[in-house]
mmCIF file of C-alpha atoms and ligand atoms in Angstrom:
data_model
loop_
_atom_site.group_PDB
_atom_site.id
_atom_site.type_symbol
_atom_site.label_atom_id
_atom_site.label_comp_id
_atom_site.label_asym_id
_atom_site.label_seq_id
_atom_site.Cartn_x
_atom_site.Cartn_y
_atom_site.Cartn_z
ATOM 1 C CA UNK A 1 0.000 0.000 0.000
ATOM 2 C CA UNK A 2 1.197 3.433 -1.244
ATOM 3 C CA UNK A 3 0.893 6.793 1.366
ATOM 4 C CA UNK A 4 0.515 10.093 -0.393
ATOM 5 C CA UNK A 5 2.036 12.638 0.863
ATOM 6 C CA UNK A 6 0.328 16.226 -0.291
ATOM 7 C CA UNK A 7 2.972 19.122 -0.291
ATOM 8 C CA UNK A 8 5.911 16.556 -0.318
ATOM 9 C CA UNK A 9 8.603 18.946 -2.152
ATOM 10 C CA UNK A 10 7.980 21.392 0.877
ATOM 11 C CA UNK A 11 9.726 22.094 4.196
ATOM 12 C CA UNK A 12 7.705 19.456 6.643
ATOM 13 C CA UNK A 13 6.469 17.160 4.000
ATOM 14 C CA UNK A 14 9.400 16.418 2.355
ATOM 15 C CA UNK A 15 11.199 15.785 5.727
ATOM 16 C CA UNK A 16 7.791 13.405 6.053
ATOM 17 C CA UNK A 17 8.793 11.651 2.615
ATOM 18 C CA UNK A 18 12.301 11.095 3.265
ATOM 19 C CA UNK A 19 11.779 9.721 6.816
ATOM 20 C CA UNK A 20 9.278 7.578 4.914
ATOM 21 C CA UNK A 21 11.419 6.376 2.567
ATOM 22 C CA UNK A 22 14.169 5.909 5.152
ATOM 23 C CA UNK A 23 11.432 3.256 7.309
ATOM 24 C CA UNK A 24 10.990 1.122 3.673
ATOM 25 C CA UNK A 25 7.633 2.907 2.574
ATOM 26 C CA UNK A 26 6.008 3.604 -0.304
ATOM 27 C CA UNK A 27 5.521 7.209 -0.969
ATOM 28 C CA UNK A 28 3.323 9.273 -4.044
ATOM 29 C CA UNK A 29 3.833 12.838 -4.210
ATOM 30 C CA UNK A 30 1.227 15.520 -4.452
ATOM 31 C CA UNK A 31 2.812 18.912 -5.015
ATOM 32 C CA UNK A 32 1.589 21.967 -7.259
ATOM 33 C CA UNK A 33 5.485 23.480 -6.624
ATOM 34 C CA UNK A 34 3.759 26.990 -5.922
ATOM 35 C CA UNK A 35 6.271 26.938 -2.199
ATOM 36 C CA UNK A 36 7.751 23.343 -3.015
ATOM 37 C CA UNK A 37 10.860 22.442 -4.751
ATOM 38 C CA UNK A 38 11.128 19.347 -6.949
ATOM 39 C CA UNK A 39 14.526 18.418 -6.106
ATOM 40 C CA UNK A 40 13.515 18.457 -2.629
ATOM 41 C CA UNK A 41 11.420 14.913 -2.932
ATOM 42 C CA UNK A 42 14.119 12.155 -2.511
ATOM 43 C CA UNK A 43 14.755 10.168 -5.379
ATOM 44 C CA UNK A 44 13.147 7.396 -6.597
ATOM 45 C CA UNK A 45 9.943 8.510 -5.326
ATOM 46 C CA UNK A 46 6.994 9.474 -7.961
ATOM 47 C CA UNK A 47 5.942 12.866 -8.295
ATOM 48 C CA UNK A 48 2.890 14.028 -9.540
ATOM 49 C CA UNK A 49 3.008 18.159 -10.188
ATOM 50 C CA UNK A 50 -0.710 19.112 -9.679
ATOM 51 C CA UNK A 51 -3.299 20.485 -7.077
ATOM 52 C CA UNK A 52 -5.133 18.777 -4.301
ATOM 53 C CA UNK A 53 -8.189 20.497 -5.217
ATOM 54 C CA UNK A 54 -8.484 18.644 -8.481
ATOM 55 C CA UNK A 55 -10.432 16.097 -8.087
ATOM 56 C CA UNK A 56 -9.914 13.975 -11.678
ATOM 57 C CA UNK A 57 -6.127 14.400 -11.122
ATOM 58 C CA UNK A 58 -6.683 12.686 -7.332
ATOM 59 C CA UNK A 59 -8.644 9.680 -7.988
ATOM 60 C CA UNK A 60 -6.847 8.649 -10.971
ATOM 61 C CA UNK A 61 -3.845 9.169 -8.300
ATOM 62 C CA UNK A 62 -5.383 6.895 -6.061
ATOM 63 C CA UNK A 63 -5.995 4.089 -8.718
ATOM 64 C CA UNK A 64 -3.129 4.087 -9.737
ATOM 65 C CA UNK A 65 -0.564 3.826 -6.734
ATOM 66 C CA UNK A 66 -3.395 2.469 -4.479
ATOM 67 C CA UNK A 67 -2.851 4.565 -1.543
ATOM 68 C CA UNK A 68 -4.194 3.897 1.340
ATOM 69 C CA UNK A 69 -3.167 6.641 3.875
ATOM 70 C CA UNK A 70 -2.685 9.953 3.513
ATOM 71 C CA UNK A 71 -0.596 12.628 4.950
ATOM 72 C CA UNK A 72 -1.688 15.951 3.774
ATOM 73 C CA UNK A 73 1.060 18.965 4.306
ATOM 74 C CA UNK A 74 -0.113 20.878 1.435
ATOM 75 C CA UNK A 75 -1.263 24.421 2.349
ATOM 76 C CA UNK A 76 -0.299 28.045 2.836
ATOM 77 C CA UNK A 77 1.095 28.560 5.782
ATOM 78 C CA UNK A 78 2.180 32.514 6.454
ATOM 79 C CA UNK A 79 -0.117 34.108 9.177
ATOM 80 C CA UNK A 80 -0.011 37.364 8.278
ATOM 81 C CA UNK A 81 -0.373 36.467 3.999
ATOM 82 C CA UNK A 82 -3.626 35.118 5.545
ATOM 83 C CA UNK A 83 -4.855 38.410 6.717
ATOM 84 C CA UNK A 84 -4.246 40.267 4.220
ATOM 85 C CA UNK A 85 -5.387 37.335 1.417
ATOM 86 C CA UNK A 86 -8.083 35.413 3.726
ATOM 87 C CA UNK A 87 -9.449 34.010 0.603
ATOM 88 C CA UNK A 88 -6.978 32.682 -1.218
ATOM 89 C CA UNK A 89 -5.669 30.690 2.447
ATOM 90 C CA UNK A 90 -9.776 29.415 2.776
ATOM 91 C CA UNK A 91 -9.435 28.255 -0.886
ATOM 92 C CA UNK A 92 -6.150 26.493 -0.530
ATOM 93 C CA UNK A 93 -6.646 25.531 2.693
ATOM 94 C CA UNK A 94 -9.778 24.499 3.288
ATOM 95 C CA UNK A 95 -11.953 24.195 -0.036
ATOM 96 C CA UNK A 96 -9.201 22.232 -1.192
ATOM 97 C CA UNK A 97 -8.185 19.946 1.708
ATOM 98 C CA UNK A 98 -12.447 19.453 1.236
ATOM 99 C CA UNK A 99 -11.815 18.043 -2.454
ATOM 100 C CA UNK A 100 -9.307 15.557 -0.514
ATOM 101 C CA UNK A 101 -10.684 14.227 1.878
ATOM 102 C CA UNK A 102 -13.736 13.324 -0.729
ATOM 103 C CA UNK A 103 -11.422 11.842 -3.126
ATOM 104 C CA UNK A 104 -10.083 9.962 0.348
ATOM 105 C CA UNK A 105 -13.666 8.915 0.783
ATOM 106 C CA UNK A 106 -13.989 7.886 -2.998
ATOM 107 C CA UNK A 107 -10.915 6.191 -3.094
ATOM 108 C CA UNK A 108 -11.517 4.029 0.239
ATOM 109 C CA UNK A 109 -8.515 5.457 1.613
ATOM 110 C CA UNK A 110 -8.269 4.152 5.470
ATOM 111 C CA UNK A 111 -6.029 6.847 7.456
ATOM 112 C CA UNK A 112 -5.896 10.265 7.187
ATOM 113 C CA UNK A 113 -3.318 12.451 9.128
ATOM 114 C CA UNK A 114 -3.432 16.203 8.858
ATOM 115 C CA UNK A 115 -1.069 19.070 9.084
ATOM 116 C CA UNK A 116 -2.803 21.480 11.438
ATOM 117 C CA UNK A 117 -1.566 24.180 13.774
ATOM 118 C CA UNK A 118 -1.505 25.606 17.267
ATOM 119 C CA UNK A 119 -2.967 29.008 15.745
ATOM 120 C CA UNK A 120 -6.686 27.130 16.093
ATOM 121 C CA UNK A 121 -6.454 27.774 19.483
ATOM 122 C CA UNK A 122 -5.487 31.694 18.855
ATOM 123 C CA UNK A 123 -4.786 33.227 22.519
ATOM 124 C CA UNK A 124 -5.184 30.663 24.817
ATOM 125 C CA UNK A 125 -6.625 31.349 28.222
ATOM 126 C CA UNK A 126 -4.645 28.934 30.137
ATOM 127 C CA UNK A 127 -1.093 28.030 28.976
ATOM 128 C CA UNK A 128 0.194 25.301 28.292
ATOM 129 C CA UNK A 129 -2.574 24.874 25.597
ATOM 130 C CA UNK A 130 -3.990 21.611 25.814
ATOM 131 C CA UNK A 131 -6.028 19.820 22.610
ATOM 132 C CA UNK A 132 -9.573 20.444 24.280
ATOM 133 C CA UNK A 133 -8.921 24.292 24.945
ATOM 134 C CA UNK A 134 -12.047 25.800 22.895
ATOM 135 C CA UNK A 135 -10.614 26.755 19.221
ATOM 136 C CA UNK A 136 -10.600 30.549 18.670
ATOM 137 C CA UNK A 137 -8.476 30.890 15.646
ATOM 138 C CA UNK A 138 -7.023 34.963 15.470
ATOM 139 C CA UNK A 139 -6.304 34.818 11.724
ATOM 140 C CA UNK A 140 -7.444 33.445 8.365
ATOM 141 C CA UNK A 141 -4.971 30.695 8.347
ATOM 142 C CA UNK A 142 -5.876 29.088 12.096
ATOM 143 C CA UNK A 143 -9.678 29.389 10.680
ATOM 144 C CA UNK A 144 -8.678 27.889 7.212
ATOM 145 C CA UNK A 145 -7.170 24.997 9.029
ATOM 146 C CA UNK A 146 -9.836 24.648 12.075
ATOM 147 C CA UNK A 147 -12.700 24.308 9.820
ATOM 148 C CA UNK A 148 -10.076 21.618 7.323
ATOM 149 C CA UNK A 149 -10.421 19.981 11.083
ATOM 150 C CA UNK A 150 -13.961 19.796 11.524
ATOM 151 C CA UNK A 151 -14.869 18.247 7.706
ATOM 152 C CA UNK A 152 -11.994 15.484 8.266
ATOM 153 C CA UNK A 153 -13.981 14.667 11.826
ATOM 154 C CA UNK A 154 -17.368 14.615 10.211
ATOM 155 C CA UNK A 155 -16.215 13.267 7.259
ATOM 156 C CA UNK A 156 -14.818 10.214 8.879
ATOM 157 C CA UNK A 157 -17.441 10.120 11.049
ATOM 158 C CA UNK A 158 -19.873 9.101 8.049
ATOM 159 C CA UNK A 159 -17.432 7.403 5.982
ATOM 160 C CA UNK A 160 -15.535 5.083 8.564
ATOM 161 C CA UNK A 161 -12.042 6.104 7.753
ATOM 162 C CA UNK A 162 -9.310 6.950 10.677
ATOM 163 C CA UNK A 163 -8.093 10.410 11.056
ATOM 164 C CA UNK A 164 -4.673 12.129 13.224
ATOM 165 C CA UNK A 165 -5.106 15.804 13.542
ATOM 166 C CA UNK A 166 -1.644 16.763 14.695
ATOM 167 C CA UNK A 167 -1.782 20.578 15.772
ATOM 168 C CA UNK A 168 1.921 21.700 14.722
ATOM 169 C CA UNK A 169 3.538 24.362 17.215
ATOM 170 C CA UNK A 170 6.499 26.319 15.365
ATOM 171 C CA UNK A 171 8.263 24.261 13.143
ATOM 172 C CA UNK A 172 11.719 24.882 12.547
ATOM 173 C CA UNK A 173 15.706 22.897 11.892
ATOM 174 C CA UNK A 174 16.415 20.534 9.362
ATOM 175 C CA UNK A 175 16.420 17.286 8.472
ATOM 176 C CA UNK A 176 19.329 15.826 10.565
ATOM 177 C CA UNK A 177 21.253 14.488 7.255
ATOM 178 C CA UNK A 178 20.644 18.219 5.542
ATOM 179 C CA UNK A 179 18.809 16.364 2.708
ATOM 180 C CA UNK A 180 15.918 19.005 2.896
ATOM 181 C CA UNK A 181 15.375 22.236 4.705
ATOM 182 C CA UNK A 182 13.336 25.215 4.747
ATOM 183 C CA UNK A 183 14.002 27.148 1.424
ATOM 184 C CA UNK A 184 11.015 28.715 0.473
ATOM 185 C CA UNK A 185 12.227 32.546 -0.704
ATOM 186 C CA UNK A 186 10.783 35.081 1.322
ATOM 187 C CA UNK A 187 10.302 33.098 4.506
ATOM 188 C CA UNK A 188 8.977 35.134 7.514
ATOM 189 C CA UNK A 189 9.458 32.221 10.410
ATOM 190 C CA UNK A 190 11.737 33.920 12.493
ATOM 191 C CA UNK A 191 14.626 31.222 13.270
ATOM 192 C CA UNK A 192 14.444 31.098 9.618
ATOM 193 C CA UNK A 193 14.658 34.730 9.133
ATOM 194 C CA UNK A 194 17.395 34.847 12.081
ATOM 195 C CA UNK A 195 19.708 32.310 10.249
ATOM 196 C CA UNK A 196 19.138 34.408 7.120
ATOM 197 C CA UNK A 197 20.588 37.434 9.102
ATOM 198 C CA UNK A 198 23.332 35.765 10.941
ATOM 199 C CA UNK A 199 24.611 34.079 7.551
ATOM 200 C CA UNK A 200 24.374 38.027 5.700
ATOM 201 C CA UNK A 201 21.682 37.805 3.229
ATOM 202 C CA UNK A 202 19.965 40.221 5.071
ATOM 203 C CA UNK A 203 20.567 43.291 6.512
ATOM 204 C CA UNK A 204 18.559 42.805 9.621
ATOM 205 C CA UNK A 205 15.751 41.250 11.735
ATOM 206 C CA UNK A 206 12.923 42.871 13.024
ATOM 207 C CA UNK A 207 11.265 42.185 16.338
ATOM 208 C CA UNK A 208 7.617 42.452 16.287
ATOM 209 C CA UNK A 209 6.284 43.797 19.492
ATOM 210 C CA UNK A 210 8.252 44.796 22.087
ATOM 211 C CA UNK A 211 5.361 45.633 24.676
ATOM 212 C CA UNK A 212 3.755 42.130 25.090
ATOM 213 C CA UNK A 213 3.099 41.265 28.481
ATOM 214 C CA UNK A 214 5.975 38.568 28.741
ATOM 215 C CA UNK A 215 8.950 38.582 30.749
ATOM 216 C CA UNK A 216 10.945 40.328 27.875
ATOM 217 C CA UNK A 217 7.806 41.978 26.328
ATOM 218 C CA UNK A 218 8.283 39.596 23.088
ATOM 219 C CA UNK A 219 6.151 36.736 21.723
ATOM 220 C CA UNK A 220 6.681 33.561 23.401
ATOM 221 C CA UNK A 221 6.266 30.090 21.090
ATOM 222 C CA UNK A 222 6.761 26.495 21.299
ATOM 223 C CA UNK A 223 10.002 25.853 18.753
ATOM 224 C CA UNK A 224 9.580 21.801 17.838
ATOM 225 C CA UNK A 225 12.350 20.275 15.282
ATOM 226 C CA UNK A 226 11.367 19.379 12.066
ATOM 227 C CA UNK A 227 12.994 15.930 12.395
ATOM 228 C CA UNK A 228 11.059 15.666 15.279
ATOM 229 C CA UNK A 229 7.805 16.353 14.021
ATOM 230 C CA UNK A 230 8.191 13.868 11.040
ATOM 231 C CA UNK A 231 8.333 11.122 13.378
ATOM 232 C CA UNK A 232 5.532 12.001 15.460
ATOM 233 C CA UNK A 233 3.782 11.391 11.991
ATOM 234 C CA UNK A 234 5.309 7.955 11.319
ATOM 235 C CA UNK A 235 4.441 6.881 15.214
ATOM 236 C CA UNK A 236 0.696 8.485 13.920
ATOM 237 C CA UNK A 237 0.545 6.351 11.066
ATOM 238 C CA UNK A 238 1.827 3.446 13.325
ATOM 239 C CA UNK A 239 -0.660 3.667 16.194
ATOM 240 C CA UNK A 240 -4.148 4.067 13.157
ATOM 241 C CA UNK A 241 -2.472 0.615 11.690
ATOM 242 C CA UNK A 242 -2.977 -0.531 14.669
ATOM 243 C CA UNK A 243 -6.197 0.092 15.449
ATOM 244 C CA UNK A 244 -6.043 3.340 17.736
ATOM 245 C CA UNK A 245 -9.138 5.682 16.912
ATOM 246 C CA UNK A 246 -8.891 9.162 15.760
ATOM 247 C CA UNK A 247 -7.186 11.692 17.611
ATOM 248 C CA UNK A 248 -6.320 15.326 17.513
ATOM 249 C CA UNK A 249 -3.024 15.904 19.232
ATOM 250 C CA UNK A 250 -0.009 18.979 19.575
ATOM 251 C CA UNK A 251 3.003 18.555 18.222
ATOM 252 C CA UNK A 252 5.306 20.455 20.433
ATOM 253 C CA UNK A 253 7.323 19.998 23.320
ATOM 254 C CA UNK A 254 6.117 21.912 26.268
ATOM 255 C CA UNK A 255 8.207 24.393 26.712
ATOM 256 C CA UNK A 256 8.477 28.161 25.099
ATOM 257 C CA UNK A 257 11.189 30.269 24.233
ATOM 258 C CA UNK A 258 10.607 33.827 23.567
ATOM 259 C CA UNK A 259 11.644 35.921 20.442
ATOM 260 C CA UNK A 260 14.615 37.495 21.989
ATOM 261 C CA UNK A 261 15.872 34.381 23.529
ATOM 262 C CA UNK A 262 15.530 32.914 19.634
ATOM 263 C CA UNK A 263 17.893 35.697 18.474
ATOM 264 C CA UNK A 264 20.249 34.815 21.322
ATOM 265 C CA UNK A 265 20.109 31.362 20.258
ATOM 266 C CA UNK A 266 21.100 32.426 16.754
ATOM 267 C CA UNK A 267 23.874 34.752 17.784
ATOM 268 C CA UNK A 268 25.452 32.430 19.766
ATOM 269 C CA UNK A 269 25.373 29.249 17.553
ATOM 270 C CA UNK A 270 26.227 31.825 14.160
ATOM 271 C CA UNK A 271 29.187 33.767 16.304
ATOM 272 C CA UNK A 272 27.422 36.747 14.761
ATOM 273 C CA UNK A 273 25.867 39.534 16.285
ATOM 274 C CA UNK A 274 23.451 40.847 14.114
ATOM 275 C CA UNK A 275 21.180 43.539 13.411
ATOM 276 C CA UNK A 276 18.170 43.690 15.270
ATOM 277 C CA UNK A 277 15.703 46.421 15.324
ATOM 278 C CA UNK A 278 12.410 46.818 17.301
ATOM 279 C CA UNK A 279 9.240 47.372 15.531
ATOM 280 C CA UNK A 280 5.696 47.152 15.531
ATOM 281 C CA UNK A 281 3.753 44.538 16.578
ATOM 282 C CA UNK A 282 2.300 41.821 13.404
ATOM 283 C CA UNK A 283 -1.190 41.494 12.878
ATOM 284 C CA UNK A 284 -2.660 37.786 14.106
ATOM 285 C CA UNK A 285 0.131 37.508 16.712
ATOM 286 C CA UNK A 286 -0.986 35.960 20.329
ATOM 287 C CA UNK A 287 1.772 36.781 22.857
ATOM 288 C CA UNK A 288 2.462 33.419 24.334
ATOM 289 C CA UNK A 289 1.744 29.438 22.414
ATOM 290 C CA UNK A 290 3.325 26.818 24.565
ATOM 291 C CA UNK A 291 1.940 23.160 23.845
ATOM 292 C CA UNK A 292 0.385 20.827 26.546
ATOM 293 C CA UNK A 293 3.096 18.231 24.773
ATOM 294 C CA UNK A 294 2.194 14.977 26.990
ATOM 295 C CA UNK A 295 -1.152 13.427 24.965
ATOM 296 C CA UNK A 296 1.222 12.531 22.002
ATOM 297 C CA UNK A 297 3.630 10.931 23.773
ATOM 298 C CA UNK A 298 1.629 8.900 25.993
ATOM 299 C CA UNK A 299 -0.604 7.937 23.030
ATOM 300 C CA UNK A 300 1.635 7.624 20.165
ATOM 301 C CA UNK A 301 4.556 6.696 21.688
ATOM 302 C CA UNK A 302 6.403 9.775 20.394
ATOM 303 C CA UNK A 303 9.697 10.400 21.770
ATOM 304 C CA UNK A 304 11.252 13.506 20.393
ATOM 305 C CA UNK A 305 14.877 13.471 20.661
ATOM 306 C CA UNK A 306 15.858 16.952 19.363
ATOM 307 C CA UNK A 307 14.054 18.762 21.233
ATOM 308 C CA UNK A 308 17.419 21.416 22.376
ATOM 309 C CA UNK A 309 16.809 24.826 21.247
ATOM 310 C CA UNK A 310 20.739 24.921 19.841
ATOM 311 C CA UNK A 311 20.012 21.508 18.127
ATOM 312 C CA UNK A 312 17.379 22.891 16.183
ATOM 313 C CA UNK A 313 19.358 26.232 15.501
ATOM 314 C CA UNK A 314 22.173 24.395 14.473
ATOM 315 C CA UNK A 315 20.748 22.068 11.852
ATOM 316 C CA UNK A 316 18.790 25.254 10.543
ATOM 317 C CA UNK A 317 21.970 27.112 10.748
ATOM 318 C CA UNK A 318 23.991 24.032 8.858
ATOM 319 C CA UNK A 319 21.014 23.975 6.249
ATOM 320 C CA UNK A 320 21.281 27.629 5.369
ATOM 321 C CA UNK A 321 25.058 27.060 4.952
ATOM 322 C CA UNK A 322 24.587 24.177 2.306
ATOM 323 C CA UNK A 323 22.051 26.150 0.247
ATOM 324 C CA UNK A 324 24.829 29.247 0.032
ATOM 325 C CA UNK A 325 27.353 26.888 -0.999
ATOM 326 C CA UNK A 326 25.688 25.075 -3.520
ATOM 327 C CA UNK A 327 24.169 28.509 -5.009
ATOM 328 C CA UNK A 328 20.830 30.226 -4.908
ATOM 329 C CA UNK A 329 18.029 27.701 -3.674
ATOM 330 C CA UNK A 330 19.768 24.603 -5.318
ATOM 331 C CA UNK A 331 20.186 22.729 -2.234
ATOM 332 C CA UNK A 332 20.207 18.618 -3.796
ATOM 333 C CA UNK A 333 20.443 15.792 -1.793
ATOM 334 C CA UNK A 334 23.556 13.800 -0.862
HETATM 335 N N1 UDP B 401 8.955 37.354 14.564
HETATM 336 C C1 UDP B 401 9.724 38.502 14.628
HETATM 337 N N2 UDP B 401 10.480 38.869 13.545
HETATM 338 C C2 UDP B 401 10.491 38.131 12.391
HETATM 339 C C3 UDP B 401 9.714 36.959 12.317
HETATM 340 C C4 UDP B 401 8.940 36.597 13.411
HETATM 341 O O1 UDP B 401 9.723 39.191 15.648
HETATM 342 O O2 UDP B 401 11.193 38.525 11.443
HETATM 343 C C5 UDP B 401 8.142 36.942 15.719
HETATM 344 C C6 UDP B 401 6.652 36.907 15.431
HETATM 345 O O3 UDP B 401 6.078 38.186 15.626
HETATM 346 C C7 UDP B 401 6.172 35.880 16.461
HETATM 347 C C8 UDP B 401 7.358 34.914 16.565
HETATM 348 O O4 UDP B 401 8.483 35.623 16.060
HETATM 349 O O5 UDP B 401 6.013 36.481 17.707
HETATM 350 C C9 UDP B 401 7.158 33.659 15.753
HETATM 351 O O6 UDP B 401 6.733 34.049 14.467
HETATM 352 P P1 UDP B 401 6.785 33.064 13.231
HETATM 353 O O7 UDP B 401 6.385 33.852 12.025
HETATM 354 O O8 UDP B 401 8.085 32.362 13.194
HETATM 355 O O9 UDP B 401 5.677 31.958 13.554
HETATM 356 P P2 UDP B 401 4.117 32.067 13.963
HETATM 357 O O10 UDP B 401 4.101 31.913 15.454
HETATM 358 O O11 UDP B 401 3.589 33.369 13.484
HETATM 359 O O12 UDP B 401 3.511 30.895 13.268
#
């Protein structure tokens, strides 16, 4: 049985396809390469170039490779793009991941695991967050992907299919190996951003918000390892083989780091001391995400083993490196 992986030439879900690959699985590709990068799927593994919200192009997918699960990464993912272009985020987002999960249905696919976020729950009341804190999503994209949420629960619901809604906190690093990395152009996730600014390709970093009511006055988050979250997907996948019933769990760790202590993190792993500048705060920001981390491990069995802020700087840091060396966004595997 084949697993199709949506958004597989992208940050998280081609880390998802190599680690796939890596456990002796076979992998499809769904990717429309609008954020994605073809040489970032690892070899050998079938591509198709194409949208999830076209339905022809998804069952004949289906048929073909006979997949069975499906781990669905494709979306837009920029919080404040979302505000200012709500529609285009609840087209891609959600009136897409809808055509999905109906081809899913179509297609008699059995497990379903979907890329969601911690910005459902917008500004928590009680921190850490755990997954029954009431959603109240504070931009476009946490309401694109909460209502994604609710169709995949009725939807399997009806149909009798098994779902994971994993609830991503703020993904950042690199695969481990450096085979893939974030390299969209443009990015705006700050240890992304950071790394950008430590390694000179740009002139600064600004901090958003200085006044927050933290101990440093900036935003606090949960930072989880890309490597990390990968596997919490393959121990997902695992546990609905099984048998285990659907679930909607975090993906983080349990602990937050705010944006200053980020920078820090940066400086000190780069040996550059950077350019930072205070500015306003960004639209759809809460001040403080920090996961309640334990459900997935006691459930899953998910043991997350680079969880160190510098580990995760580092391989983001190392990442960055190999993409300058091997020339403008040409990072290849090996
Ligand atoms: N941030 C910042 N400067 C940047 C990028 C991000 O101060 O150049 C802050 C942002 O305001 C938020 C935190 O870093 O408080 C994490 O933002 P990011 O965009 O990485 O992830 P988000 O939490 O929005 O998904």
């Amino acid at each position: 049985m084949t697993i199709l992986v949506t958004g597989g030439a992208g940050y998280i879900g081609s880390q998802m396809a190599y680690q796939l690959v890596d456990s002796g699985e076979r992998v499809v590709v769904l990717d429309n390469l609008s954020t994605g990068f073809d040489w970032a799927i690892p070899p050998g593994v079938p591509a198709v170039v194409g949208d999830v919200g076209d339905a022809r192009l998804l069952d004949a997918l289906m048929a073909e490779h006979r997949v069975r699960a499906i781990l669905h990464f494709a979306a837009s993912v920029v919080v404040p793009e979302s505000v200012a272009d709500p529609l285009r985020y609840y087209r891609n987002n959600t009136v897409n991941s809808r055509s999905l999960i109906e081809a899913a249905v179509r297609g008699g696919v059995e497990h379903f695991i979907f890329s969601s976020t911690a910005a459902v729950y917008g500004e928590p009341s009680k921190i850490p967050v755990a997954e029954d804190a009431p959603p109240r999503p504070m931009s476009p994209y946490g309401s694109s992907k909460l209502m994604a949420e609710i169709m995949l629960r009725d939807a399997a619901q009806a149909h009798g299919f098994r779902y994971m809604i994993l609830r991503y906190f703020n993904v950042a690093g690199a695969d481990p190996r450096l085979r893939t990395g974030q390299s969209t152009r443009g990015a705006t996730h700050l240890i992304k951003v950071a790394v950008e600014t430590a390694l000179g390709l740009r002139p600064k970093l600004e901090i958003f918000g200085t006044d927050y009511p933290t101990p440093d006055g900036t935003c606090i988050r949960d930072y989880i390892h890309v490597g990390d979250l990968a596997a919490a997907h393959s121990d997902a996948l695992r546990y609905l083989r099984d048998g285990g019933e659907s679930l909607t769990l975090n993906c983080g760790y349990g602990r937050g780091f705010s944006v200053l202590e980020v920078i820090d993190a940066v400086k000190r792993a780069s040996g550059v001391d950077f350019r930072v500048d205070f500015a306003a705060r960004r639209p759809g920001d809460p001040t403080r995400i920090v996961a309640a981390a334990d459900k997935a491990r006691a459930l899953l069995g998910w043991q997350p083993r680079l969880g160190d802020l510098s580990t995760i700087v580092a391989h983001a840091l190392a990442w960055e490196r190999k993409r300058m060396a091997l020339g403008s966004g040409q990072a290849h595997a090996g």
